[in-house]
């Protein structure tokens, strides 16, 4: 992959330009890059990431965004609209998660910048609330949280940032966690347990009912990671898909993360974090009443935030409504069912667990990355997994276009014999298991390679200032 395809075509800014450039020229440059990059997913061959994929919808969101993009919602006296819009986004998300069934507490929510951020805030709220309510303050060792191995790395990141011990429980062959295995990890310093609905890797849903019962029995909160599934699984359930309740109807579910910027079809940059009990959310509020700069407060980790994202998220939700989300879910689930049937039609391939709109498959006969290699040449972008090597596909709007499933069927029918041949020839596959894309060459020196990828994203030779001026 060429990380710098534009280096020869557009000016490279190694320093802040002395003289500004014309708006038209700038927009033309950005437009050229955007149009080329859109072409990588508009075909419908890219897993996840472009949840709506509808340019008309994006134009509408852009208009809503533009009205408030310049507004800092921290200054509420200047933008009471943000109070209305933020409150309504939270209320609508709580409604979707059946918060109306909660009788023992007052449900509440937060808007964060994305799934990772919601998970970080959930863990922060659990830590702070456990300190207040249960006296778990670190004096008896690091507070711990228990996660199934399949739960998102955001929990590992949160644990690292918040000084928590993360206890990781392996999953069973169907890729869901065994509540008894979770039970064994809980002790008096456990501040929370975790289940996914659904997990990123396999698209499978942990037994939330049993985890909720365990949570109640042991007096710990259960966080349900619905970042990926939160805005689509409820509609799948309504449509008769085999999806057990995972929301506030389940006793013991204390909080849920559900990303508006995924199947909520909002712009990147918002997620909801919902709590059964307002006191848990409030435990992570930040205030500094005695600061010389004035009394400071922020309801979450972020300081200034753009009103544009809140307006666009609200606009997406009220534009679709339940009806619109249901119809999108119908198309996505039926496309996923057809794609899974295509995979199952090949005896050499094996779908892992009982997945939903997002599914993962492997092969017991050959290295599955050979299939990814072949499909990549045909423009498909899978996500690679490991232990075992597998490839996954999260079905989104672009796959529901006519002809995409047929193309998948035709390409996979050629990819399988290719993989059989490559395997017989003892060839190595090029693809690897890198989150967010099938990467080449991830075989040795894994940590160095991963660090180099991240470094490339930030301080490439393009963006570093020149050694001499
Ligand atoms: C199940 C799950 N949880 C959390 C996240 C993290 O979300 P984000 O990338 O928005 O931070 C993802 C991202 O795909 C996910 O699939």
Tab-separated table of C-alpha atoms and ligand atoms in Angstrom:
chain	number	residue	atom	x	y	z
A	1	UNK	CA	0.000	0.000	0.000
A	2	UNK	CA	1.277	3.464	-0.859
A	3	UNK	CA	0.796	5.693	2.192
A	4	UNK	CA	1.568	8.867	0.232
A	5	UNK	CA	-0.298	8.693	-3.084
A	6	UNK	CA	-0.698	12.459	-3.175
A	7	UNK	CA	2.924	13.407	-2.651
A	8	UNK	CA	3.543	13.969	-6.360
A	9	UNK	CA	0.225	15.593	-7.150
A	10	UNK	CA	-0.406	18.211	-4.509
A	11	UNK	CA	1.784	20.624	-2.552
A	12	UNK	CA	3.346	19.014	0.507
A	13	UNK	CA	3.083	21.273	3.563
A	14	UNK	CA	6.147	20.789	5.662
A	15	UNK	CA	5.574	24.183	7.234
A	16	UNK	CA	2.639	26.524	7.644
A	17	UNK	CA	2.451	28.273	4.247
A	18	UNK	CA	3.677	31.870	4.372
A	19	UNK	CA	0.866	32.965	2.129
A	20	UNK	CA	-2.593	31.493	2.277
A	21	UNK	CA	-4.113	29.797	-0.760
A	22	UNK	CA	-7.396	30.469	-2.534
A	23	UNK	CA	-10.482	28.693	-1.259
A	24	UNK	CA	-11.378	27.277	-4.665
A	25	UNK	CA	-7.970	25.720	-5.099
A	26	UNK	CA	-8.082	24.229	-1.612
A	27	UNK	CA	-11.542	22.813	-2.128
A	28	UNK	CA	-10.556	21.384	-5.505
A	29	UNK	CA	-7.646	19.581	-3.884
A	30	UNK	CA	-9.808	18.192	-1.097
A	31	UNK	CA	-12.554	17.234	-3.541
A	32	UNK	CA	-10.118	15.290	-5.705
A	33	UNK	CA	-8.895	13.268	-2.718
A	34	UNK	CA	-12.388	12.690	-1.336
A	35	UNK	CA	-13.793	11.528	-4.648
A	36	UNK	CA	-11.003	9.033	-5.217
A	37	UNK	CA	-11.296	7.710	-1.693
A	38	UNK	CA	-15.070	7.416	-1.875
A	39	UNK	CA	-14.609	5.137	-4.848
A	40	UNK	CA	-12.990	2.560	-2.545
A	41	UNK	CA	-16.268	1.873	-0.715
A	42	UNK	CA	-19.027	3.040	-3.063
A	43	UNK	CA	-18.811	-0.314	-4.822
A	44	UNK	CA	-20.148	-2.005	-1.690
A	45	UNK	CA	-17.033	-4.154	-1.348
A	46	UNK	CA	-15.747	-2.667	1.888
A	47	UNK	CA	-16.587	-4.104	5.323
A	48	UNK	CA	-18.106	-1.762	7.919
A	49	UNK	CA	-16.896	1.819	8.310
A	50	UNK	CA	-19.349	3.486	5.846
A	51	UNK	CA	-22.556	2.714	7.636
A	52	UNK	CA	-24.976	4.757	5.578
A	53	UNK	CA	-23.028	5.255	2.380
A	54	UNK	CA	-25.759	7.554	1.082
A	55	UNK	CA	-24.344	10.818	-0.270
A	56	UNK	CA	-27.734	12.454	-0.187
A	57	UNK	CA	-27.932	11.701	3.536
A	58	UNK	CA	-24.414	13.071	4.000
A	59	UNK	CA	-25.388	16.309	2.242
A	60	UNK	CA	-28.305	16.706	4.622
A	61	UNK	CA	-26.069	16.056	7.635
A	62	UNK	CA	-23.531	18.537	6.298
A	63	UNK	CA	-26.178	21.215	6.190
A	64	UNK	CA	-27.211	20.505	9.781
A	65	UNK	CA	-23.544	20.344	10.817
A	66	UNK	CA	-22.715	23.638	9.107
A	67	UNK	CA	-25.321	25.555	11.069
A	68	UNK	CA	-23.550	24.853	14.363
A	69	UNK	CA	-20.049	23.710	13.414
A	70	UNK	CA	-18.470	26.852	14.836
A	71	UNK	CA	-20.335	26.710	18.133
A	72	UNK	CA	-18.694	25.515	21.353
A	73	UNK	CA	-21.371	23.685	23.284
A	74	UNK	CA	-19.491	24.190	26.519
A	75	UNK	CA	-20.858	27.761	26.519
A	76	UNK	CA	-24.503	26.847	27.029
A	77	UNK	CA	-25.751	30.371	27.613
A	78	UNK	CA	-24.892	31.060	23.958
A	79	UNK	CA	-26.424	27.899	22.566
A	80	UNK	CA	-29.499	26.634	24.378
A	81	UNK	CA	-30.143	24.661	21.179
A	82	UNK	CA	-27.349	22.292	22.268
A	83	UNK	CA	-29.198	21.611	25.497
A	84	UNK	CA	-32.296	20.717	23.532
A	85	UNK	CA	-30.499	18.621	20.917
A	86	UNK	CA	-28.133	16.811	23.289
A	87	UNK	CA	-30.936	16.025	25.727
A	88	UNK	CA	-33.117	14.707	22.931
A	89	UNK	CA	-30.379	12.495	21.460
A	90	UNK	CA	-29.891	10.946	24.895
A	91	UNK	CA	-33.640	10.583	25.444
A	92	UNK	CA	-34.116	8.918	22.046
A	93	UNK	CA	-31.229	6.513	22.670
A	94	UNK	CA	-32.548	5.683	26.143
A	95	UNK	CA	-35.934	5.021	24.612
A	96	UNK	CA	-34.389	2.666	22.056
A	97	UNK	CA	-32.718	0.783	24.923
A	98	UNK	CA	-36.021	0.438	26.808
A	99	UNK	CA	-35.037	2.713	29.668
A	100	UNK	CA	-38.763	3.144	30.267
A	101	UNK	CA	-38.690	-0.325	31.851
A	102	UNK	CA	-36.310	0.814	34.571
A	103	UNK	CA	-38.185	1.149	37.855
A	104	UNK	CA	-35.440	1.107	40.446
A	105	UNK	CA	-33.448	4.173	39.295
A	106	UNK	CA	-33.481	7.211	37.039
A	107	UNK	CA	-31.822	6.481	33.682
A	108	UNK	CA	-29.496	9.063	32.159
A	109	UNK	CA	-26.923	9.403	29.407
A	110	UNK	CA	-23.939	11.170	27.935
A	111	UNK	CA	-22.784	11.976	24.436
A	112	UNK	CA	-19.167	11.168	23.753
A	113	UNK	CA	-16.947	11.326	20.694
A	114	UNK	CA	-17.161	7.637	19.741
A	115	UNK	CA	-17.243	4.063	20.916
A	116	UNK	CA	-13.855	4.116	22.593
A	117	UNK	CA	-14.780	7.305	24.375
A	118	UNK	CA	-18.086	5.872	25.604
A	119	UNK	CA	-16.293	2.806	26.928
A	120	UNK	CA	-13.686	4.984	28.622
A	121	UNK	CA	-16.422	7.044	30.275
A	122	UNK	CA	-18.322	3.936	31.375
A	123	UNK	CA	-15.210	2.586	33.077
A	124	UNK	CA	-14.448	5.985	34.607
A	125	UNK	CA	-17.996	6.234	35.946
A	126	UNK	CA	-17.756	2.696	37.367
A	127	UNK	CA	-14.436	3.489	39.025
A	128	UNK	CA	-15.652	6.730	40.561
A	129	UNK	CA	-18.978	5.281	41.654
A	130	UNK	CA	-17.322	2.220	43.171
A	131	UNK	CA	-15.068	4.555	45.156
A	132	UNK	CA	-18.045	6.552	46.423
A	133	UNK	CA	-20.526	3.746	47.004
A	134	UNK	CA	-18.346	0.750	47.858
A	135	UNK	CA	-15.160	2.342	49.142
A	136	UNK	CA	-13.069	0.739	46.380
A	137	UNK	CA	-10.396	3.390	46.265
A	138	UNK	CA	-7.286	1.495	45.215
A	139	UNK	CA	-5.999	1.002	48.758
A	140	UNK	CA	-6.672	-2.753	48.474
A	141	UNK	CA	-4.994	-3.039	45.053
A	142	UNK	CA	-6.094	-1.890	41.639
A	143	UNK	CA	-9.845	-2.076	41.069
A	144	UNK	CA	-10.593	-4.613	38.331
A	145	UNK	CA	-12.974	-5.128	35.442
A	146	UNK	CA	-13.715	-8.441	33.752
A	147	UNK	CA	-14.053	-8.633	29.984
A	148	UNK	CA	-14.579	-11.458	27.515
A	149	UNK	CA	-11.538	-11.748	25.245
A	150	UNK	CA	-13.709	-10.704	22.297
A	151	UNK	CA	-14.692	-7.365	23.854
A	152	UNK	CA	-13.175	-4.372	22.118
A	153	UNK	CA	-9.601	-3.159	22.823
A	154	UNK	CA	-11.180	0.081	24.040
A	155	UNK	CA	-11.640	-1.703	27.391
A	156	UNK	CA	-7.921	-2.492	27.515
A	157	UNK	CA	-7.180	1.120	26.663
A	158	UNK	CA	-9.570	2.367	29.352
A	159	UNK	CA	-8.023	0.017	31.916
A	160	UNK	CA	-4.563	1.291	31.064
A	161	UNK	CA	-5.589	4.952	31.232
A	162	UNK	CA	-7.621	4.600	34.404
A	163	UNK	CA	-5.236	2.374	36.330
A	164	UNK	CA	-7.608	-0.590	36.398
A	165	UNK	CA	-6.699	-4.246	36.298
A	166	UNK	CA	-8.301	-5.931	33.306
A	167	UNK	CA	-9.215	-9.575	33.756
A	168	UNK	CA	-9.692	-11.217	30.389
A	169	UNK	CA	-11.882	-14.311	30.140
A	170	UNK	CA	-11.521	-16.602	27.114
A	171	UNK	CA	-14.649	-17.271	25.087
A	172	UNK	CA	-16.192	-20.620	24.208
A	173	UNK	CA	-16.118	-22.174	20.723
A	174	UNK	CA	-19.174	-20.182	19.708
A	175	UNK	CA	-17.190	-16.980	20.526
A	176	UNK	CA	-19.410	-15.899	23.424
A	177	UNK	CA	-18.387	-15.746	27.043
A	178	UNK	CA	-19.319	-18.324	29.646
A	179	UNK	CA	-20.829	-16.470	32.643
A	180	UNK	CA	-19.349	-19.084	34.995
A	181	UNK	CA	-15.882	-18.189	33.762
A	182	UNK	CA	-16.661	-14.508	34.397
A	183	UNK	CA	-17.972	-15.370	37.877
A	184	UNK	CA	-14.627	-16.913	38.798
A	185	UNK	CA	-12.837	-13.624	38.098
A	186	UNK	CA	-15.102	-11.413	40.214
A	187	UNK	CA	-13.877	-10.426	43.661
A	188	UNK	CA	-14.483	-7.626	46.141
A	189	UNK	CA	-12.391	-5.200	44.043
A	190	UNK	CA	-14.375	-5.793	40.837
A	191	UNK	CA	-16.000	-2.574	39.677
A	192	UNK	CA	-17.661	-3.917	36.543
A	193	UNK	CA	-18.156	-6.774	34.122
A	194	UNK	CA	-18.623	-6.558	30.376
A	195	UNK	CA	-20.625	-8.176	27.612
A	196	UNK	CA	-20.851	-7.266	23.921
A	197	UNK	CA	-23.940	-6.913	21.756
A	198	UNK	CA	-22.382	-7.623	19.441
A	199	UNK	CA	-18.620	-7.987	19.444
A	200	UNK	CA	-16.597	-6.516	16.581
A	201	UNK	CA	-14.706	-9.644	15.579
A	202	UNK	CA	-17.434	-12.218	15.150
A	203	UNK	CA	-20.671	-10.245	15.288
A	204	UNK	CA	-21.869	-12.544	18.067
A	205	UNK	CA	-23.764	-11.521	21.189
A	206	UNK	CA	-22.700	-12.524	24.697
A	207	UNK	CA	-25.357	-14.069	26.976
A	208	UNK	CA	-26.428	-10.718	28.390
A	209	UNK	CA	-29.348	-12.168	30.388
A	210	UNK	CA	-27.051	-14.541	32.288
A	211	UNK	CA	-24.361	-11.888	32.725
A	212	UNK	CA	-27.022	-9.511	34.097
A	213	UNK	CA	-28.165	-12.144	36.599
A	214	UNK	CA	-24.539	-12.677	37.621
A	215	UNK	CA	-24.021	-8.941	37.983
A	216	UNK	CA	-26.999	-8.640	40.314
A	217	UNK	CA	-25.997	-11.676	42.329
A	218	UNK	CA	-22.461	-10.360	42.863
A	219	UNK	CA	-23.385	-6.700	43.246
A	220	UNK	CA	-21.330	-5.413	40.291
A	221	UNK	CA	-22.506	-3.359	37.308
A	222	UNK	CA	-22.684	-4.915	33.824
A	223	UNK	CA	-21.689	-2.744	30.884
A	224	UNK	CA	-23.089	-3.837	27.528
A	225	UNK	CA	-20.958	-2.762	24.609
A	226	UNK	CA	-23.532	-1.981	21.957
A	227	UNK	CA	-21.206	0.405	20.127
A	228	UNK	CA	-21.543	-1.614	16.953
A	229	UNK	CA	-24.950	-3.202	17.460
A	230	UNK	CA	-26.804	-0.628	19.524
A	231	UNK	CA	-28.574	1.098	16.662
A	232	UNK	CA	-29.271	-1.949	14.522
A	233	UNK	CA	-29.860	-4.984	16.766
A	234	UNK	CA	-33.059	-3.520	18.317
A	235	UNK	CA	-34.534	-3.297	14.834
A	236	UNK	CA	-33.249	-6.766	13.965
A	237	UNK	CA	-35.113	-8.051	17.014
A	238	UNK	CA	-38.271	-6.293	15.837
A	239	UNK	CA	-37.821	-7.890	12.427
A	240	UNK	CA	-37.713	-11.369	13.948
A	241	UNK	CA	-33.961	-11.990	13.885
A	242	UNK	CA	-32.707	-14.315	16.614
A	243	UNK	CA	-31.535	-11.567	18.996
A	244	UNK	CA	-32.117	-11.876	22.740
A	245	UNK	CA	-32.730	-8.693	24.741
A	246	UNK	CA	-29.484	-6.982	25.701
A	247	UNK	CA	-30.730	-3.596	26.908
A	248	UNK	CA	-32.306	-2.154	30.074
A	249	UNK	CA	-35.038	-4.786	29.943
A	250	UNK	CA	-32.352	-7.117	31.259
A	251	UNK	CA	-31.977	-6.758	35.032
A	252	UNK	CA	-28.375	-6.103	35.938
A	253	UNK	CA	-27.502	-4.127	32.803
A	254	UNK	CA	-26.099	-0.951	34.329
A	255	UNK	CA	-24.868	0.850	31.217
A	256	UNK	CA	-24.846	0.545	27.443
A	257	UNK	CA	-22.647	2.178	24.827
A	258	UNK	CA	-24.379	2.652	21.461
A	259	UNK	CA	-22.666	4.529	18.664
A	260	UNK	CA	-24.642	7.076	16.722
A	261	UNK	CA	-21.666	7.304	14.357
A	262	UNK	CA	-22.078	3.688	13.268
A	263	UNK	CA	-25.575	2.314	12.601
A	264	UNK	CA	-27.106	5.553	13.937
A	265	UNK	CA	-25.955	6.940	10.550
A	266	UNK	CA	-24.606	10.165	12.035
A	267	UNK	CA	-21.220	11.657	11.211
A	268	UNK	CA	-18.082	10.276	12.789
A	269	UNK	CA	-17.601	11.847	16.176
A	270	UNK	CA	-20.565	10.897	18.363
A	271	UNK	CA	-21.668	7.973	20.489
A	272	UNK	CA	-24.141	7.600	23.321
A	273	UNK	CA	-23.418	6.182	26.741
A	274	UNK	CA	-26.532	5.283	28.691
A	275	UNK	CA	-26.855	4.507	32.368
A	276	UNK	CA	-29.601	2.772	34.312
A	277	UNK	CA	-28.819	5.001	37.270
A	278	UNK	CA	-28.091	8.696	36.926
A	279	UNK	CA	-25.892	8.542	40.047
A	280	UNK	CA	-23.359	6.389	38.179
A	281	UNK	CA	-23.139	8.851	35.295
A	282	UNK	CA	-22.865	11.781	37.648
A	283	UNK	CA	-20.004	10.120	39.516
A	284	UNK	CA	-17.677	10.967	36.616
A	285	UNK	CA	-18.655	14.652	36.328
A	286	UNK	CA	-15.717	16.997	36.561
A	287	UNK	CA	-15.736	20.325	38.354
A	288	UNK	CA	-13.086	22.682	39.640
A	289	UNK	CA	-14.958	25.269	41.628
A	290	UNK	CA	-11.912	27.037	43.031
A	291	UNK	CA	-9.970	27.720	39.829
A	292	UNK	CA	-8.755	31.291	39.337
A	293	UNK	CA	-10.021	31.199	35.751
A	294	UNK	CA	-13.557	30.760	37.021
A	295	UNK	CA	-15.690	27.887	38.231
A	296	UNK	CA	-15.072	25.093	35.723
A	297	UNK	CA	-17.202	22.075	34.944
A	298	UNK	CA	-17.533	19.541	32.159
A	299	UNK	CA	-20.001	16.647	32.161
A	300	UNK	CA	-17.484	14.378	30.430
A	301	UNK	CA	-13.761	14.280	29.661
A	302	UNK	CA	-14.008	16.598	26.658
A	303	UNK	CA	-13.700	20.338	27.096
A	304	UNK	CA	-14.877	22.332	24.085
A	305	UNK	CA	-17.080	20.410	21.663
A	306	UNK	CA	-18.581	21.395	18.337
A	307	UNK	CA	-22.304	22.021	18.169
A	308	UNK	CA	-22.198	20.797	14.579
A	309	UNK	CA	-21.769	17.150	15.502
A	310	UNK	CA	-24.616	17.289	17.983
A	311	UNK	CA	-26.895	18.969	15.452
A	312	UNK	CA	-26.014	16.469	12.719
A	313	UNK	CA	-26.509	13.500	15.038
A	314	UNK	CA	-29.876	14.798	16.146
A	315	UNK	CA	-30.812	15.454	12.517
A	316	UNK	CA	-29.899	11.888	11.519
A	317	UNK	CA	-31.992	10.412	14.300
A	318	UNK	CA	-35.126	12.447	13.779
A	319	UNK	CA	-34.874	12.190	10.022
A	320	UNK	CA	-34.861	8.391	10.067
A	321	UNK	CA	-37.048	7.728	13.063
A	322	UNK	CA	-37.816	4.156	14.062
A	323	UNK	CA	-39.322	3.526	10.704
A	324	UNK	CA	-36.250	4.565	8.734
A	325	UNK	CA	-33.873	2.653	10.994
A	326	UNK	CA	-36.074	-0.430	10.723
A	327	UNK	CA	-36.049	-0.305	6.934
A	328	UNK	CA	-32.270	0.099	6.825
A	329	UNK	CA	-31.937	-2.785	9.276
A	330	UNK	CA	-34.233	-4.921	7.128
A	331	UNK	CA	-32.035	-4.393	4.073
A	332	UNK	CA	-28.810	-4.958	6.004
A	333	UNK	CA	-29.950	-8.130	7.785
A	334	UNK	CA	-31.313	-9.632	4.602
A	335	UNK	CA	-28.068	-8.806	2.764
A	336	UNK	CA	-26.037	-10.305	5.629
A	337	UNK	CA	-28.185	-13.441	5.558
A	338	UNK	CA	-27.595	-13.789	1.821
A	339	UNK	CA	-23.842	-13.233	2.168
A	340	UNK	CA	-23.635	-15.803	4.986
A	341	UNK	CA	-25.524	-18.275	2.794
A	342	UNK	CA	-22.943	-17.714	0.048
A	343	UNK	CA	-20.135	-18.498	2.495
A	344	UNK	CA	-21.979	-21.583	3.781
A	345	UNK	CA	-22.369	-22.864	0.236
A	346	UNK	CA	-18.609	-23.571	0.274
A	347	UNK	CA	-17.852	-26.637	2.397
A	348	UNK	CA	-14.234	-25.455	2.708
A	349	UNK	CA	-15.350	-22.335	4.587
A	350	UNK	CA	-16.706	-22.152	8.118
A	351	UNK	CA	-18.706	-19.302	9.656
A	352	UNK	CA	-17.681	-18.816	13.264
A	353	UNK	CA	-20.363	-18.835	15.974
A	354	UNK	CA	-23.897	-17.535	15.364
A	355	UNK	CA	-23.316	-14.087	13.923
A	356	UNK	CA	-25.710	-11.256	13.156
A	357	UNK	CA	-25.233	-8.508	10.536
A	358	UNK	CA	-21.479	-8.857	10.949
A	359	UNK	CA	-19.936	-12.272	10.359
A	360	UNK	CA	-16.580	-13.940	10.367
A	361	UNK	CA	-15.361	-17.022	8.574
A	362	UNK	CA	-12.337	-19.228	8.386
A	363	UNK	CA	-11.268	-22.461	6.749
A	364	UNK	CA	-10.138	-25.723	8.296
A	365	UNK	CA	-8.567	-26.701	4.985
A	366	UNK	CA	-6.425	-23.750	3.981
A	367	UNK	CA	-5.072	-20.410	5.142
A	368	UNK	CA	-8.085	-18.089	4.940
A	369	UNK	CA	-5.883	-15.094	4.136
A	370	UNK	CA	-5.433	-16.567	0.654
A	371	UNK	CA	-9.129	-15.847	0.194
A	372	UNK	CA	-8.596	-12.291	1.476
A	373	UNK	CA	-5.670	-11.898	-0.959
A	374	UNK	CA	-7.790	-12.936	-3.910
A	375	UNK	CA	-10.788	-10.878	-2.864
A	376	UNK	CA	-8.600	-7.823	-2.352
A	377	UNK	CA	-7.523	-7.997	-5.983
A	378	UNK	CA	-11.228	-7.847	-6.813
A	379	UNK	CA	-11.672	-4.720	-4.717
A	380	UNK	CA	-13.026	-6.359	-1.532
A	381	UNK	CA	-11.849	-5.117	1.834
A	382	UNK	CA	-12.264	-7.593	4.675
A	383	UNK	CA	-10.958	-7.220	8.192
A	384	UNK	CA	-8.406	-9.825	9.204
A	385	UNK	CA	-8.575	-11.671	12.528
A	386	UNK	CA	-6.373	-14.100	14.395
A	387	UNK	CA	-6.577	-17.099	16.785
A	388	UNK	CA	-7.823	-18.589	14.538
A	389	UNK	CA	-7.019	-16.661	11.376
A	390	UNK	CA	-10.336	-15.516	9.979
A	391	UNK	CA	-11.794	-12.666	7.970
A	392	UNK	CA	-14.857	-10.686	8.854
A	393	UNK	CA	-17.360	-8.515	7.124
A	394	UNK	CA	-19.717	-6.019	8.768
A	395	UNK	CA	-22.601	-5.467	6.375
A	396	UNK	CA	-23.602	-1.826	5.952
A	397	UNK	CA	-25.663	0.291	3.572
A	398	UNK	CA	-23.362	0.023	0.522
A	399	UNK	CA	-23.703	-3.794	0.368
A	400	UNK	CA	-27.471	-3.503	0.069
A	401	UNK	CA	-27.122	-2.037	-3.445
A	402	UNK	CA	-28.332	-4.308	-6.231
A	403	UNK	CA	-25.711	-6.685	-7.553
A	404	UNK	CA	-23.266	-6.603	-4.637
A	405	UNK	CA	-24.212	-9.991	-3.162
A	406	UNK	CA	-24.096	-11.521	-6.648
A	407	UNK	CA	-20.598	-10.089	-7.124
A	408	UNK	CA	-19.586	-11.471	-3.733
A	409	UNK	CA	-20.876	-14.884	-4.760
A	410	UNK	CA	-19.018	-14.809	-8.074
A	411	UNK	CA	-15.725	-13.577	-6.585
A	412	UNK	CA	-15.803	-15.984	-3.657
A	413	UNK	CA	-16.434	-18.871	-6.058
A	414	UNK	CA	-13.064	-18.050	-7.634
A	415	UNK	CA	-11.315	-17.193	-4.386
A	416	UNK	CA	-11.883	-20.635	-2.864
A	417	UNK	CA	-10.149	-22.665	-5.618
A	418	UNK	CA	-7.383	-20.032	-5.645
A	419	UNK	CA	-6.886	-20.610	-1.908
A	420	UNK	CA	-6.917	-24.389	-2.392
A	421	UNK	CA	-4.205	-24.057	-5.053
A	422	UNK	CA	-2.073	-21.657	-3.046
A	423	UNK	CA	-2.337	-23.918	-0.044
A	424	UNK	CA	-1.328	-26.967	-2.106
A	425	UNK	CA	1.652	-24.993	-3.432
A	426	UNK	CA	2.696	-24.142	0.143
A	427	UNK	CA	2.478	-20.417	-0.636
A	428	UNK	CA	2.332	-17.761	2.081
A	429	UNK	CA	-0.606	-15.391	2.123
A	430	UNK	CA	0.000	-11.645	1.971
A	431	UNK	CA	-2.908	-10.521	4.129
A	432	UNK	CA	-2.731	-10.290	7.909
A	433	UNK	CA	-4.789	-9.536	10.969
A	434	UNK	CA	-4.698	-5.787	11.375
A	435	UNK	CA	-7.771	-4.119	12.890
A	436	UNK	CA	-9.388	-1.829	10.397
A	437	UNK	CA	-8.068	-3.496	7.301
A	438	UNK	CA	-6.339	-6.456	5.782
A	439	UNK	CA	-2.709	-5.482	5.983
A	440	UNK	CA	0.177	-6.987	4.143
A	441	UNK	CA	3.290	-8.377	5.731
A	442	UNK	CA	2.226	-8.657	9.365
A	443	UNK	CA	4.300	-11.707	10.096
A	444	UNK	CA	7.283	-10.897	12.291
A	445	UNK	CA	8.290	-8.121	14.671
A	446	UNK	CA	4.634	-7.411	15.209
A	447	UNK	CA	4.964	-4.660	17.788
A	448	UNK	CA	7.579	-2.764	15.803
A	449	UNK	CA	5.448	-3.031	12.706
A	450	UNK	CA	2.356	-1.756	14.521
A	451	UNK	CA	4.297	1.152	16.037
A	452	UNK	CA	5.628	1.993	12.578
A	453	UNK	CA	2.098	2.018	11.144
A	454	UNK	CA	0.968	4.466	13.826
A	455	UNK	CA	4.031	6.624	13.346
A	456	UNK	CA	3.335	6.711	9.620
A	457	UNK	CA	-0.130	8.086	10.361
A	458	UNK	CA	1.317	11.007	12.295
A	459	UNK	CA	4.837	12.062	11.492
A	460	UNK	CA	5.624	10.974	8.012
A	461	UNK	CA	8.401	12.489	6.002
A	462	UNK	CA	5.652	14.573	4.452
A	463	UNK	CA	4.562	16.319	7.597
A	464	UNK	CA	7.861	16.597	9.412
A	465	UNK	CA	9.478	20.021	9.071
A	466	UNK	CA	12.507	19.953	6.779
A	467	UNK	CA	15.858	19.409	8.490
A	468	UNK	CA	17.145	22.708	7.101
A	469	UNK	CA	15.066	25.582	5.853
B	1	LIG	C1	-18.070	-3.590	19.456
B	1	LIG	C2	-17.276	-2.325	19.364
B	1	LIG	N1	-16.990	-1.636	20.472
B	1	LIG	C3	-16.280	-0.507	20.450
B	1	LIG	C4	-15.796	-0.006	19.272
B	1	LIG	C5	-14.953	1.250	19.271
B	1	LIG	O1	-15.611	2.265	18.601
B	1	LIG	P1	-14.832	3.545	18.013
B	1	LIG	O2	-13.955	3.041	16.926
B	1	LIG	O3	-15.949	4.417	17.569
B	1	LIG	O4	-14.054	4.155	19.105
B	1	LIG	C6	-16.061	-0.691	18.077
B	1	LIG	C7	-15.544	-0.202	16.797
B	1	LIG	O5	-15.722	-0.792	15.760
B	1	LIG	C8	-16.824	-1.886	18.123
B	1	LIG	O6	-17.087	-2.583	17.016
